[in-house]
mmCIF file with all atom_site columns, C-alpha atoms in Angstrom:
data_model
loop_
_atom_site.group_PDB
_atom_site.id
_atom_site.type_symbol
_atom_site.label_atom_id
_atom_site.label_alt_id
_atom_site.label_comp_id
_atom_site.label_asym_id
_atom_site.label_entity_id
_atom_site.label_seq_id
_atom_site.pdbx_PDB_ins_code
_atom_site.Cartn_x
_atom_site.Cartn_y
_atom_site.Cartn_z
_atom_site.occupancy
_atom_site.B_iso_or_equiv
_atom_site.pdbx_formal_charge
_atom_site.auth_seq_id
_atom_site.auth_comp_id
_atom_site.auth_asym_id
_atom_site.auth_atom_id
_atom_site.pdbx_PDB_model_num
ATOM 1   C CA . TRP A 1 1   ? 0.000   0.000   0.000   1.00 0.00 ? 1   TRP A CA 1
ATOM 2   C CA . LYS A 1 2   ? 1.270   3.496   -0.782  1.00 0.00 ? 2   LYS A CA 1
ATOM 3   C CA . LEU A 1 3   ? -0.511  6.384   0.913   1.00 0.00 ? 3   LEU A CA 1
ATOM 4   C CA . GLU A 1 4   ? -0.389  9.561   -1.169  1.00 0.00 ? 4   GLU A CA 1
ATOM 5   C CA . ASN A 1 5   ? -1.863  11.566  1.683   1.00 0.00 ? 5   ASN A CA 1
ATOM 6   C CA . ARG A 1 6   ? -1.260  10.056  5.104   1.00 0.00 ? 6   ARG A CA 1
ATOM 7   C CA . ASP A 1 7   ? -4.602  11.151  6.480   1.00 0.00 ? 7   ASP A CA 1
ATOM 8   C CA . PRO A 1 8   ? -5.500  9.290   9.709   1.00 0.00 ? 8   PRO A CA 1
ATOM 9   C CA . PHE A 1 9   ? -9.123  8.826   8.669   1.00 0.00 ? 9   PHE A CA 1
ATOM 10  C CA . LEU A 1 10  ? -8.142  7.350   5.305   1.00 0.00 ? 10  LEU A CA 1
ATOM 11  C CA . PHE A 1 11  ? -5.720  5.018   7.050   1.00 0.00 ? 11  PHE A CA 1
ATOM 12  C CA . PHE A 1 12  ? -8.560  3.968   9.404   1.00 0.00 ? 12  PHE A CA 1
ATOM 13  C CA . LEU A 1 13  ? -10.910 3.457   6.451   1.00 0.00 ? 13  LEU A CA 1
ATOM 14  C CA . VAL A 1 14  ? -8.450  1.226   4.609   1.00 0.00 ? 14  VAL A CA 1
ATOM 15  C CA . SER A 1 15  ? -7.665  -0.737  7.781   1.00 0.00 ? 15  SER A CA 1
ATOM 16  C CA . PHE A 1 16  ? -11.390 -1.186  8.467   1.00 0.00 ? 16  PHE A CA 1
ATOM 17  C CA . PHE A 1 17  ? -11.962 -2.369  4.880   1.00 0.00 ? 17  PHE A CA 1
ATOM 18  C CA . HIS A 1 18  ? -9.104  -4.853  5.263   1.00 0.00 ? 18  HIS A CA 1
ATOM 19  C CA . VAL A 1 19  ? -10.640 -6.270  8.465   1.00 0.00 ? 19  VAL A CA 1
ATOM 20  C CA . LEU A 1 20  ? -14.091 -6.635  6.891   1.00 0.00 ? 20  LEU A CA 1
ATOM 21  C CA . PHE A 1 21  ? -12.937 -7.949  3.534   1.00 0.00 ? 21  PHE A CA 1
ATOM 22  C CA . PRO A 1 22  ? -9.573  -9.682  3.979   1.00 0.00 ? 22  PRO A CA 1
ATOM 23  C CA . PHE A 1 23  ? -10.480 -12.122 1.212   1.00 0.00 ? 23  PHE A CA 1
ATOM 24  C CA . VAL A 1 24  ? -10.453 -9.238  -1.281  1.00 0.00 ? 24  VAL A CA 1
ATOM 25  C CA . LEU A 1 25  ? -6.996  -8.014  -0.295  1.00 0.00 ? 25  LEU A CA 1
ATOM 26  C CA . ASN A 1 26  ? -5.017  -11.116 0.712   1.00 0.00 ? 26  ASN A CA 1
ATOM 27  C CA . PHE A 1 27  ? -4.145  -12.825 -2.540  1.00 0.00 ? 27  PHE A CA 1
ATOM 28  C CA . PRO A 1 28  ? -1.204  -15.254 -2.481  1.00 0.00 ? 28  PRO A CA 1
ATOM 29  C CA . ASP A 1 29  ? 1.748   -14.647 -4.777  1.00 0.00 ? 29  ASP A CA 1
ATOM 30  C CA . SER A 1 30  ? 1.621   -16.854 -7.844  1.00 0.00 ? 30  SER A CA 1
ATOM 31  C CA . SER A 1 31  ? 2.814   -16.800 -11.419 1.00 0.00 ? 31  SER A CA 1
ATOM 32  C CA . ALA A 1 32  ? -0.844  -17.190 -12.407 1.00 0.00 ? 32  ALA A CA 1
ATOM 33  C CA . PHE A 1 33  ? -1.582  -13.705 -11.056 1.00 0.00 ? 33  PHE A CA 1
ATOM 34  C CA . ASN A 1 34  ? -1.155  -10.285 -12.659 1.00 0.00 ? 34  ASN A CA 1
ATOM 35  C CA . GLN A 1 35  ? -0.787  -7.185  -10.516 1.00 0.00 ? 35  GLN A CA 1
ATOM 36  C CA . VAL A 1 36  ? -2.851  -4.131  -11.327 1.00 0.00 ? 36  VAL A CA 1
ATOM 37  C CA . ASP A 1 37  ? -2.805  -0.696  -9.717  1.00 0.00 ? 37  ASP A CA 1
ATOM 38  C CA . TYR A 1 38  ? -5.975  1.139   -8.821  1.00 0.00 ? 38  TYR A CA 1
ATOM 39  C CA . LEU A 1 39  ? -6.791  4.363   -7.031  1.00 0.00 ? 39  LEU A CA 1
ATOM 40  C CA . LEU A 1 40  ? -9.063  4.491   -3.983  1.00 0.00 ? 40  LEU A CA 1
ATOM 41  C CA . SER A 1 41  ? -10.372 8.027   -3.377  1.00 0.00 ? 41  SER A CA 1
ATOM 42  C CA . PHE A 1 42  ? -12.347 9.259   -0.398  1.00 0.00 ? 42  PHE A CA 1
ATOM 43  C CA . GLY A 1 43  ? -13.046 12.809  0.761   1.00 0.00 ? 43  GLY A CA 1
ATOM 44  C CA . GLY A 1 44  ? -10.280 14.369  -1.312  1.00 0.00 ? 44  GLY A CA 1
ATOM 45  C CA . ASN A 1 45  ? -7.716  11.813  -0.176  1.00 0.00 ? 45  ASN A CA 1
ATOM 46  C CA . SER A 1 46  ? -6.351  9.144   -2.459  1.00 0.00 ? 46  SER A CA 1
ATOM 47  C CA . LEU A 1 47  ? -4.595  5.854   -2.010  1.00 0.00 ? 47  LEU A CA 1
ATOM 48  C CA . TRP A 1 48  ? -2.823  3.768   -4.652  1.00 0.00 ? 48  TRP A CA 1
ATOM 49  C CA . CYS A 1 49  ? -3.495  0.079   -4.131  1.00 0.00 ? 49  CYS A CA 1
ATOM 50  C CA . LYS A 1 50  ? -2.256  -3.070  -5.785  1.00 0.00 ? 50  LYS A CA 1
ATOM 51  C CA . MET A 1 51  ? -4.613  -5.926  -6.556  1.00 0.00 ? 51  MET A CA 1
ATOM 52  C CA . VAL A 1 52  ? -3.680  -9.182  -8.183  1.00 0.00 ? 52  VAL A CA 1
ATOM 53  C CA . VAL A 1 53  ? -5.876  -10.994 -10.665 1.00 0.00 ? 53  VAL A CA 1
ATOM 54  C CA . ARG A 1 54  ? -5.635  -14.326 -12.458 1.00 0.00 ? 54  ARG A CA 1
ATOM 55  C CA . GLN A 1 55  ? -5.950  -14.930 -16.169 1.00 0.00 ? 55  GLN A CA 1
ATOM 56  C CA . TYR A 1 56  ? -9.367  -16.166 -17.334 1.00 0.00 ? 56  TYR A CA 1
ATOM 57  C CA . ASN A 1 57  ? -8.138  -19.705 -18.085 1.00 0.00 ? 57  ASN A CA 1
ATOM 58  C CA . GLU A 1 58  ? -6.703  -19.896 -14.539 1.00 0.00 ? 58  GLU A CA 1
ATOM 59  C CA . GLU A 1 59  ? -10.037 -18.757 -13.088 1.00 0.00 ? 59  GLU A CA 1
ATOM 60  C CA . LEU A 1 60  ? -11.883 -21.495 -14.985 1.00 0.00 ? 60  LEU A CA 1
ATOM 61  C CA . LYS A 1 61  ? -9.864  -24.178 -13.162 1.00 0.00 ? 61  LYS A CA 1
ATOM 62  C CA . TYR A 1 62  ? -11.878 -23.325 -10.043 1.00 0.00 ? 62  TYR A CA 1
ATOM 63  C CA . LEU A 1 63  ? -15.255 -23.660 -11.791 1.00 0.00 ? 63  LEU A CA 1
ATOM 64  C CA . GLU A 1 64  ? -16.858 -26.999 -12.617 1.00 0.00 ? 64  GLU A CA 1
ATOM 65  C CA . LYS A 1 65  ? -20.097 -27.574 -14.495 1.00 0.00 ? 65  LYS A CA 1
ATOM 66  C CA . ILE A 1 66  ? -21.739 -30.372 -12.510 1.00 0.00 ? 66  ILE A CA 1
ATOM 67  C CA . SER A 1 67  ? -25.043 -30.548 -14.392 1.00 0.00 ? 67  SER A CA 1
ATOM 68  C CA . SER A 1 68  ? -26.712 -28.861 -17.355 1.00 0.00 ? 68  SER A CA 1
ATOM 69  C CA . HIS A 1 69  ? -27.681 -25.843 -15.236 1.00 0.00 ? 69  HIS A CA 1
ATOM 70  C CA . CYS A 1 70  ? -25.432 -26.002 -12.169 1.00 0.00 ? 70  CYS A CA 1
ATOM 71  C CA . TRP A 1 71  ? -21.845 -24.827 -11.615 1.00 0.00 ? 71  TRP A CA 1
ATOM 72  C CA . ARG A 1 72  ? -19.598 -25.551 -8.639  1.00 0.00 ? 72  ARG A CA 1
ATOM 73  C CA . ILE A 1 73  ? -17.139 -22.914 -7.359  1.00 0.00 ? 73  ILE A CA 1
ATOM 74  C CA . LYS A 1 74  ? -14.204 -24.689 -5.716  1.00 0.00 ? 74  LYS A CA 1
ATOM 75  C CA . LYS A 1 75  ? -12.433 -23.467 -2.610  1.00 0.00 ? 75  LYS A CA 1
ATOM 76  C CA . GLY A 1 76  ? -9.458  -21.330 -3.537  1.00 0.00 ? 76  GLY A CA 1
ATOM 77  C CA . PHE A 1 77  ? -11.303 -19.380 -6.237  1.00 0.00 ? 77  PHE A CA 1
ATOM 78  C CA . GLN A 1 78  ? -11.266 -16.511 -3.755  1.00 0.00 ? 78  GLN A CA 1
ATOM 79  C CA . PRO A 1 79  ? -8.967  -16.586 -0.709  1.00 0.00 ? 79  PRO A CA 1
ATOM 80  C CA . ASN A 1 80  ? -10.251 -17.773 2.673   1.00 0.00 ? 80  ASN A CA 1
ATOM 81  C CA . MET A 1 81  ? -13.361 -19.536 1.372   1.00 0.00 ? 81  MET A CA 1
ATOM 82  C CA . ASN A 1 82  ? -14.910 -21.542 4.221   1.00 0.00 ? 82  ASN A CA 1
ATOM 83  C CA . VAL A 1 83  ? -17.322 -23.450 1.978   1.00 0.00 ? 83  VAL A CA 1
ATOM 84  C CA . GLU A 1 84  ? -17.759 -24.039 -1.744  1.00 0.00 ? 84  GLU A CA 1
ATOM 85  C CA . GLY A 1 85  ? -20.067 -22.016 -3.924  1.00 0.00 ? 85  GLY A CA 1
ATOM 86  C CA . VAL A 1 86  ? -22.683 -23.173 -6.383  1.00 0.00 ? 86  VAL A CA 1
ATOM 87  C CA . PHE A 1 87  ? -24.851 -21.300 -8.868  1.00 0.00 ? 87  PHE A CA 1
ATOM 88  C CA . TYR A 1 88  ? -27.814 -22.278 -11.036 1.00 0.00 ? 88  TYR A CA 1
ATOM 89  C CA . VAL A 1 89  ? -28.235 -20.719 -14.485 1.00 0.00 ? 89  VAL A CA 1
ATOM 90  C CA . ASN A 1 90  ? -29.873 -21.313 -17.844 1.00 0.00 ? 90  ASN A CA 1
ATOM 91  C CA . ASP A 1 91  ? -27.772 -21.153 -21.022 1.00 0.00 ? 91  ASP A CA 1
ATOM 92  C CA . HIS A 1 92  ? -28.299 -17.404 -21.480 1.00 0.00 ? 92  HIS A CA 1
ATOM 93  C CA . LEU A 1 93  ? -27.371 -16.488 -17.897 1.00 0.00 ? 93  LEU A CA 1
ATOM 94  C CA . GLU A 1 94  ? -24.431 -18.913 -17.933 1.00 0.00 ? 94  GLU A CA 1
ATOM 95  C CA . LYS A 1 95  ? -22.958 -16.991 -20.868 1.00 0.00 ? 95  LYS A CA 1
ATOM 96  C CA . LEU A 1 96  ? -23.502 -13.672 -19.090 1.00 0.00 ? 96  LEU A CA 1
ATOM 97  C CA . MET A 1 97  ? -21.839 -14.909 -15.878 1.00 0.00 ? 97  MET A CA 1
ATOM 98  C CA . LEU A 1 98  ? -18.796 -16.290 -17.698 1.00 0.00 ? 98  LEU A CA 1
ATOM 99  C CA . ASP A 1 99  ? -18.505 -13.245 -19.982 1.00 0.00 ? 99  ASP A CA 1
ATOM 100 C CA . GLU A 1 100 ? -18.571 -11.039 -16.893 1.00 0.00 ? 100 GLU A CA 1
ATOM 101 C CA . LEU A 1 101 ? -15.675 -13.035 -15.423 1.00 0.00 ? 101 LEU A CA 1
ATOM 102 C CA . ARG A 1 102 ? -13.768 -13.012 -18.734 1.00 0.00 ? 102 ARG A CA 1
ATOM 103 C CA . ASN A 1 103 ? -14.136 -9.231  -19.047 1.00 0.00 ? 103 ASN A CA 1
ATOM 104 C CA . ALA A 1 104 ? -12.927 -8.703  -15.473 1.00 0.00 ? 104 ALA A CA 1
ATOM 105 C CA . CYS A 1 105 ? -9.734  -10.631 -16.313 1.00 0.00 ? 105 CYS A CA 1
ATOM 106 C CA . ARG A 1 106 ? -8.829  -8.404  -19.260 1.00 0.00 ? 106 ARG A CA 1
ATOM 107 C CA . PRO A 1 107 ? -5.850  -6.062  -18.726 1.00 0.00 ? 107 PRO A CA 1
ATOM 108 C CA . GLY A 1 108 ? -6.912  -2.692  -17.396 1.00 0.00 ? 108 GLY A CA 1
ATOM 109 C CA . MET A 1 109 ? -10.366 -3.881  -16.329 1.00 0.00 ? 109 MET A CA 1
ATOM 110 C CA . VAL A 1 110 ? -10.515 -2.566  -12.761 1.00 0.00 ? 110 VAL A CA 1
ATOM 111 C CA . GLY A 1 111 ? -13.287 -0.826  -10.881 1.00 0.00 ? 111 GLY A CA 1
ATOM 112 C CA . GLY A 1 112 ? -17.031 -1.357  -11.025 1.00 0.00 ? 112 GLY A CA 1
ATOM 113 C CA . PHE A 1 113 ? -18.777 -4.441  -9.736  1.00 0.00 ? 113 PHE A CA 1
ATOM 114 C CA . LEU A 1 114 ? -16.959 -7.694  -9.121  1.00 0.00 ? 114 LEU A CA 1
ATOM 115 C CA . PRO A 1 115 ? -18.267 -10.505 -11.341 1.00 0.00 ? 115 PRO A CA 1
ATOM 116 C CA . GLY A 1 116 ? -21.193 -12.364 -9.771  1.00 0.00 ? 116 GLY A CA 1
ATOM 117 C CA . VAL A 1 117 ? -19.123 -15.561 -9.592  1.00 0.00 ? 117 VAL A CA 1
ATOM 118 C CA . LYS A 1 118 ? -16.494 -13.724 -7.505  1.00 0.00 ? 118 LYS A CA 1
ATOM 119 C CA . GLN A 1 119 ? -19.181 -12.279 -5.247  1.00 0.00 ? 119 GLN A CA 1
ATOM 120 C CA . ILE A 1 120 ? -20.624 -15.743 -4.569  1.00 0.00 ? 120 ILE A CA 1
ATOM 121 C CA . ALA A 1 121 ? -17.113 -16.904 -3.647  1.00 0.00 ? 121 ALA A CA 1
ATOM 122 C CA . ASN A 1 122 ? -16.542 -13.879 -1.385  1.00 0.00 ? 122 ASN A CA 1
ATOM 123 C CA . VAL A 1 123 ? -19.735 -14.700 0.522   1.00 0.00 ? 123 VAL A CA 1
ATOM 124 C CA . ALA A 1 124 ? -18.332 -18.228 0.955   1.00 0.00 ? 124 ALA A CA 1
ATOM 125 C CA . ALA A 1 125 ? -15.464 -16.607 2.891   1.00 0.00 ? 125 ALA A CA 1
ATOM 126 C CA . LEU A 1 126 ? -17.709 -14.911 5.461   1.00 0.00 ? 126 LEU A CA 1
ATOM 127 C CA . PRO A 1 127 ? -17.326 -16.154 9.054   1.00 0.00 ? 127 PRO A CA 1
ATOM 128 C CA . GLY A 1 128 ? -19.847 -18.755 10.192  1.00 0.00 ? 128 GLY A CA 1
ATOM 129 C CA . ILE A 1 129 ? -21.255 -19.658 6.766   1.00 0.00 ? 129 ILE A CA 1
ATOM 130 C CA . VAL A 1 130 ? -22.618 -23.206 6.559   1.00 0.00 ? 130 VAL A CA 1
ATOM 131 C CA . GLY A 1 131 ? -23.450 -25.458 3.610   1.00 0.00 ? 131 GLY A CA 1
ATOM 132 C CA . LYS A 1 132 ? -22.646 -23.509 0.459   1.00 0.00 ? 132 LYS A CA 1
ATOM 133 C CA . SER A 1 133 ? -22.823 -19.990 -0.899  1.00 0.00 ? 133 SER A CA 1
ATOM 134 C CA . VAL A 1 134 ? -25.638 -20.372 -3.436  1.00 0.00 ? 134 VAL A CA 1
ATOM 135 C CA . GLY A 1 135 ? -26.417 -18.313 -6.533  1.00 0.00 ? 135 GLY A CA 1
ATOM 136 C CA . LEU A 1 136 ? -30.092 -18.757 -7.397  1.00 0.00 ? 136 LEU A CA 1
ATOM 137 C CA . PRO A 1 137 ? -31.346 -18.724 -11.031 1.00 0.00 ? 137 PRO A CA 1
ATOM 138 C CA . ASP A 1 138 ? -31.595 -14.901 -11.142 1.00 0.00 ? 138 ASP A CA 1
ATOM 139 C CA . VAL A 1 139 ? -27.967 -14.420 -10.062 1.00 0.00 ? 139 VAL A CA 1
ATOM 140 C CA . HIS A 1 140 ? -26.000 -11.352 -11.204 1.00 0.00 ? 140 HIS A CA 1
ATOM 141 C CA . SER A 1 141 ? -23.551 -8.814  -9.768  1.00 0.00 ? 141 SER A CA 1
ATOM 142 C CA . GLY A 1 142 ? -24.671 -6.934  -6.692  1.00 0.00 ? 142 GLY A CA 1
ATOM 143 C CA . TYR A 1 143 ? -23.198 -4.717  -3.968  1.00 0.00 ? 143 TYR A CA 1
ATOM 144 C CA . GLY A 1 144 ? -21.118 -7.309  -2.095  1.00 0.00 ? 144 GLY A CA 1
ATOM 145 C CA . PHE A 1 145 ? -23.453 -10.282 -2.160  1.00 0.00 ? 145 PHE A CA 1
ATOM 146 C CA . ALA A 1 146 ? -24.434 -11.159 -5.702  1.00 0.00 ? 146 ALA A CA 1
ATOM 147 C CA . ILE A 1 147 ? -28.092 -10.483 -6.451  1.00 0.00 ? 147 ILE A CA 1
ATOM 148 C CA . GLY A 1 148 ? -29.768 -13.866 -5.955  1.00 0.00 ? 148 GLY A CA 1
ATOM 149 C CA . ASN A 1 149 ? -26.994 -14.997 -3.574  1.00 0.00 ? 149 ASN A CA 1
ATOM 150 C CA . MET A 1 150 ? -28.252 -17.066 -0.643  1.00 0.00 ? 150 MET A CA 1
ATOM 151 C CA . ALA A 1 151 ? -26.252 -17.984 2.456   1.00 0.00 ? 151 ALA A CA 1
ATOM 152 C CA . ALA A 1 152 ? -26.955 -19.373 5.926   1.00 0.00 ? 152 ALA A CA 1
ATOM 153 C CA . PHE A 1 153 ? -24.829 -18.726 9.005   1.00 0.00 ? 153 PHE A CA 1
ATOM 154 C CA . ASP A 1 154 ? -24.344 -20.653 12.236  1.00 0.00 ? 154 ASP A CA 1
ATOM 155 C CA . ILE A 1 155 ? -25.118 -18.187 15.000  1.00 0.00 ? 155 ILE A CA 1
ATOM 156 C CA . ALA A 1 156 ? -23.566 -20.579 17.531  1.00 0.00 ? 156 ALA A CA 1
ATOM 157 C CA . ASP A 1 157 ? -20.233 -19.554 15.979  1.00 0.00 ? 157 ASP A CA 1
ATOM 158 C CA . PRO A 1 158 ? -19.124 -16.413 17.876  1.00 0.00 ? 158 PRO A CA 1
ATOM 159 C CA . LYS A 1 159 ? -17.441 -15.043 14.718  1.00 0.00 ? 159 LYS A CA 1
ATOM 160 C CA . SER A 1 160 ? -20.527 -15.571 12.562  1.00 0.00 ? 160 SER A CA 1
ATOM 161 C CA . VAL A 1 161 ? -22.029 -12.617 10.714  1.00 0.00 ? 161 VAL A CA 1
ATOM 162 C CA . VAL A 1 162 ? -25.665 -11.509 10.769  1.00 0.00 ? 162 VAL A CA 1
ATOM 163 C CA . SER A 1 163 ? -26.519 -9.688  7.554   1.00 0.00 ? 163 SER A CA 1
ATOM 164 C CA . PRO A 1 164 ? -30.240 -9.034  7.031   1.00 0.00 ? 164 PRO A CA 1
ATOM 165 C CA . GLY A 1 165 ? -29.376 -6.725  4.128   1.00 0.00 ? 165 GLY A CA 1
ATOM 166 C CA . GLY A 1 166 ? -26.763 -8.811  2.355   1.00 0.00 ? 166 GLY A CA 1
ATOM 167 C CA . VAL A 1 167 ? -27.817 -7.261  -0.950  1.00 0.00 ? 167 VAL A CA 1
ATOM 168 C CA . GLY A 1 168 ? -30.480 -4.589  -0.611  1.00 0.00 ? 168 GLY A CA 1
ATOM 169 C CA . PHE A 1 169 ? -29.851 -1.149  0.862   1.00 0.00 ? 169 PHE A CA 1
ATOM 170 C CA . ASP A 1 170 ? -33.278 0.351   0.289   1.00 0.00 ? 170 ASP A CA 1
ATOM 171 C CA . ILE A 1 171 ? -36.194 -2.103  0.235   1.00 0.00 ? 171 ILE A CA 1
ATOM 172 C CA . ASN A 1 172 ? -33.826 -4.931  1.184   1.00 0.00 ? 172 ASN A CA 1
ATOM 173 C CA . CYS A 1 173 ? -34.724 -6.743  -2.049  1.00 0.00 ? 173 CYS A CA 1
ATOM 174 C CA . GLY A 1 174 ? -37.407 -8.785  -0.310  1.00 0.00 ? 174 GLY A CA 1
ATOM 175 C CA . VAL A 1 175 ? -34.935 -10.250 2.200   1.00 0.00 ? 175 VAL A CA 1
ATOM 176 C CA . ARG A 1 176 ? -36.360 -10.946 5.638   1.00 0.00 ? 176 ARG A CA 1
ATOM 177 C CA . LEU A 1 177 ? -34.575 -11.610 8.902   1.00 0.00 ? 177 LEU A CA 1
ATOM 178 C CA . LEU A 1 178 ? -36.594 -13.850 11.181  1.00 0.00 ? 178 LEU A CA 1
ATOM 179 C CA . ARG A 1 179 ? -35.876 -14.235 14.865  1.00 0.00 ? 179 ARG A CA 1
ATOM 180 C CA . THR A 1 180 ? -37.620 -16.639 17.193  1.00 0.00 ? 180 THR A CA 1
ATOM 181 C CA . ASN A 1 181 ? -37.094 -18.125 20.621  1.00 0.00 ? 181 ASN A CA 1
ATOM 182 C CA . LEU A 1 182 ? -37.857 -21.582 19.213  1.00 0.00 ? 182 LEU A CA 1
ATOM 183 C CA . TRP A 1 183 ? -35.189 -24.241 18.870  1.00 0.00 ? 183 TRP A CA 1
ATOM 184 C CA . GLU A 1 184 ? -34.699 -26.549 15.889  1.00 0.00 ? 184 GLU A CA 1
ATOM 185 C CA . LYS A 1 185 ? -36.234 -29.438 17.868  1.00 0.00 ? 185 LYS A CA 1
ATOM 186 C CA . ASP A 1 186 ? -39.399 -27.331 18.328  1.00 0.00 ? 186 ASP A CA 1
ATOM 187 C CA . VAL A 1 187 ? -39.784 -26.480 14.642  1.00 0.00 ? 187 VAL A CA 1
ATOM 188 C CA . LEU A 1 188 ? -38.850 -29.726 12.864  1.00 0.00 ? 188 LEU A CA 1
ATOM 189 C CA . PRO A 1 189 ? -42.025 -31.643 13.804  1.00 0.00 ? 189 PRO A CA 1
ATOM 190 C CA . VAL A 1 190 ? -44.258 -28.865 12.418  1.00 0.00 ? 190 VAL A CA 1
ATOM 191 C CA . GLN A 1 191 ? -42.079 -27.484 9.602   1.00 0.00 ? 191 GLN A CA 1
ATOM 192 C CA . TRP A 1 192 ? -44.355 -28.600 6.747   1.00 0.00 ? 192 TRP A CA 1
ATOM 193 C CA . ALA A 1 193 ? -47.414 -27.040 8.365   1.00 0.00 ? 193 ALA A CA 1
ATOM 194 C CA . LEU A 1 194 ? -45.497 -23.909 9.333   1.00 0.00 ? 194 LEU A CA 1
ATOM 195 C CA . ALA A 1 195 ? -43.887 -23.119 5.951   1.00 0.00 ? 195 ALA A CA 1
ATOM 196 C CA . PRO A 1 196 ? -47.133 -22.246 4.066   1.00 0.00 ? 196 PRO A CA 1
ATOM 197 C CA . ARG A 1 197 ? -48.292 -20.096 6.991   1.00 0.00 ? 197 ARG A CA 1
ATOM 198 C CA . VAL A 1 198 ? -45.040 -18.112 7.049   1.00 0.00 ? 198 VAL A CA 1
ATOM 199 C CA . SER A 1 199 ? -44.961 -17.593 3.268   1.00 0.00 ? 199 SER A CA 1
ATOM 200 C CA . SER A 1 200 ? -48.587 -16.401 3.192   1.00 0.00 ? 200 SER A CA 1
ATOM 201 C CA . GLN A 1 201 ? -47.916 -13.546 5.623   1.00 0.00 ? 201 GLN A CA 1
#
């Protein structure tokens, strides 16, 4: 990191970003990576940063088509992934997702949204995630989480995140956070009767 203006607030901001999103900044050194420079500006201050990216063919080694409409994202696609990712797409959306990744790998292509595939993998690196980071059939780039990205977190894990607005900042994109004093053992016997009642509200 090279600070152009050693402003304490900017230093705090960058440090805070690094704590929240270490998987974005901690890439291992590898011959498969290219380094690119980009400028982070905030409140009149600027900071030159280095980010490393892989070539498109290297990225594809972490993606596996496991059925006609399902892709697996292997651990290692993004650093610190706790679980694998998976996304479901038709032929049209598959092309869009892969084109988005291909374009992001082109020299000089920095800034803007991360490709949806990368965002699914970043969610897989969040503390406490269980199962998989899932991209549903409407998946596309979002503001951190991909739009259509689904994830569940184990609240028994003290480092686990709670993110009711993983994607939406305004209407929350229809996401709901439910809290109850019931335990799993209380809900399992009545889950099939309960599900239609919850969805009808």
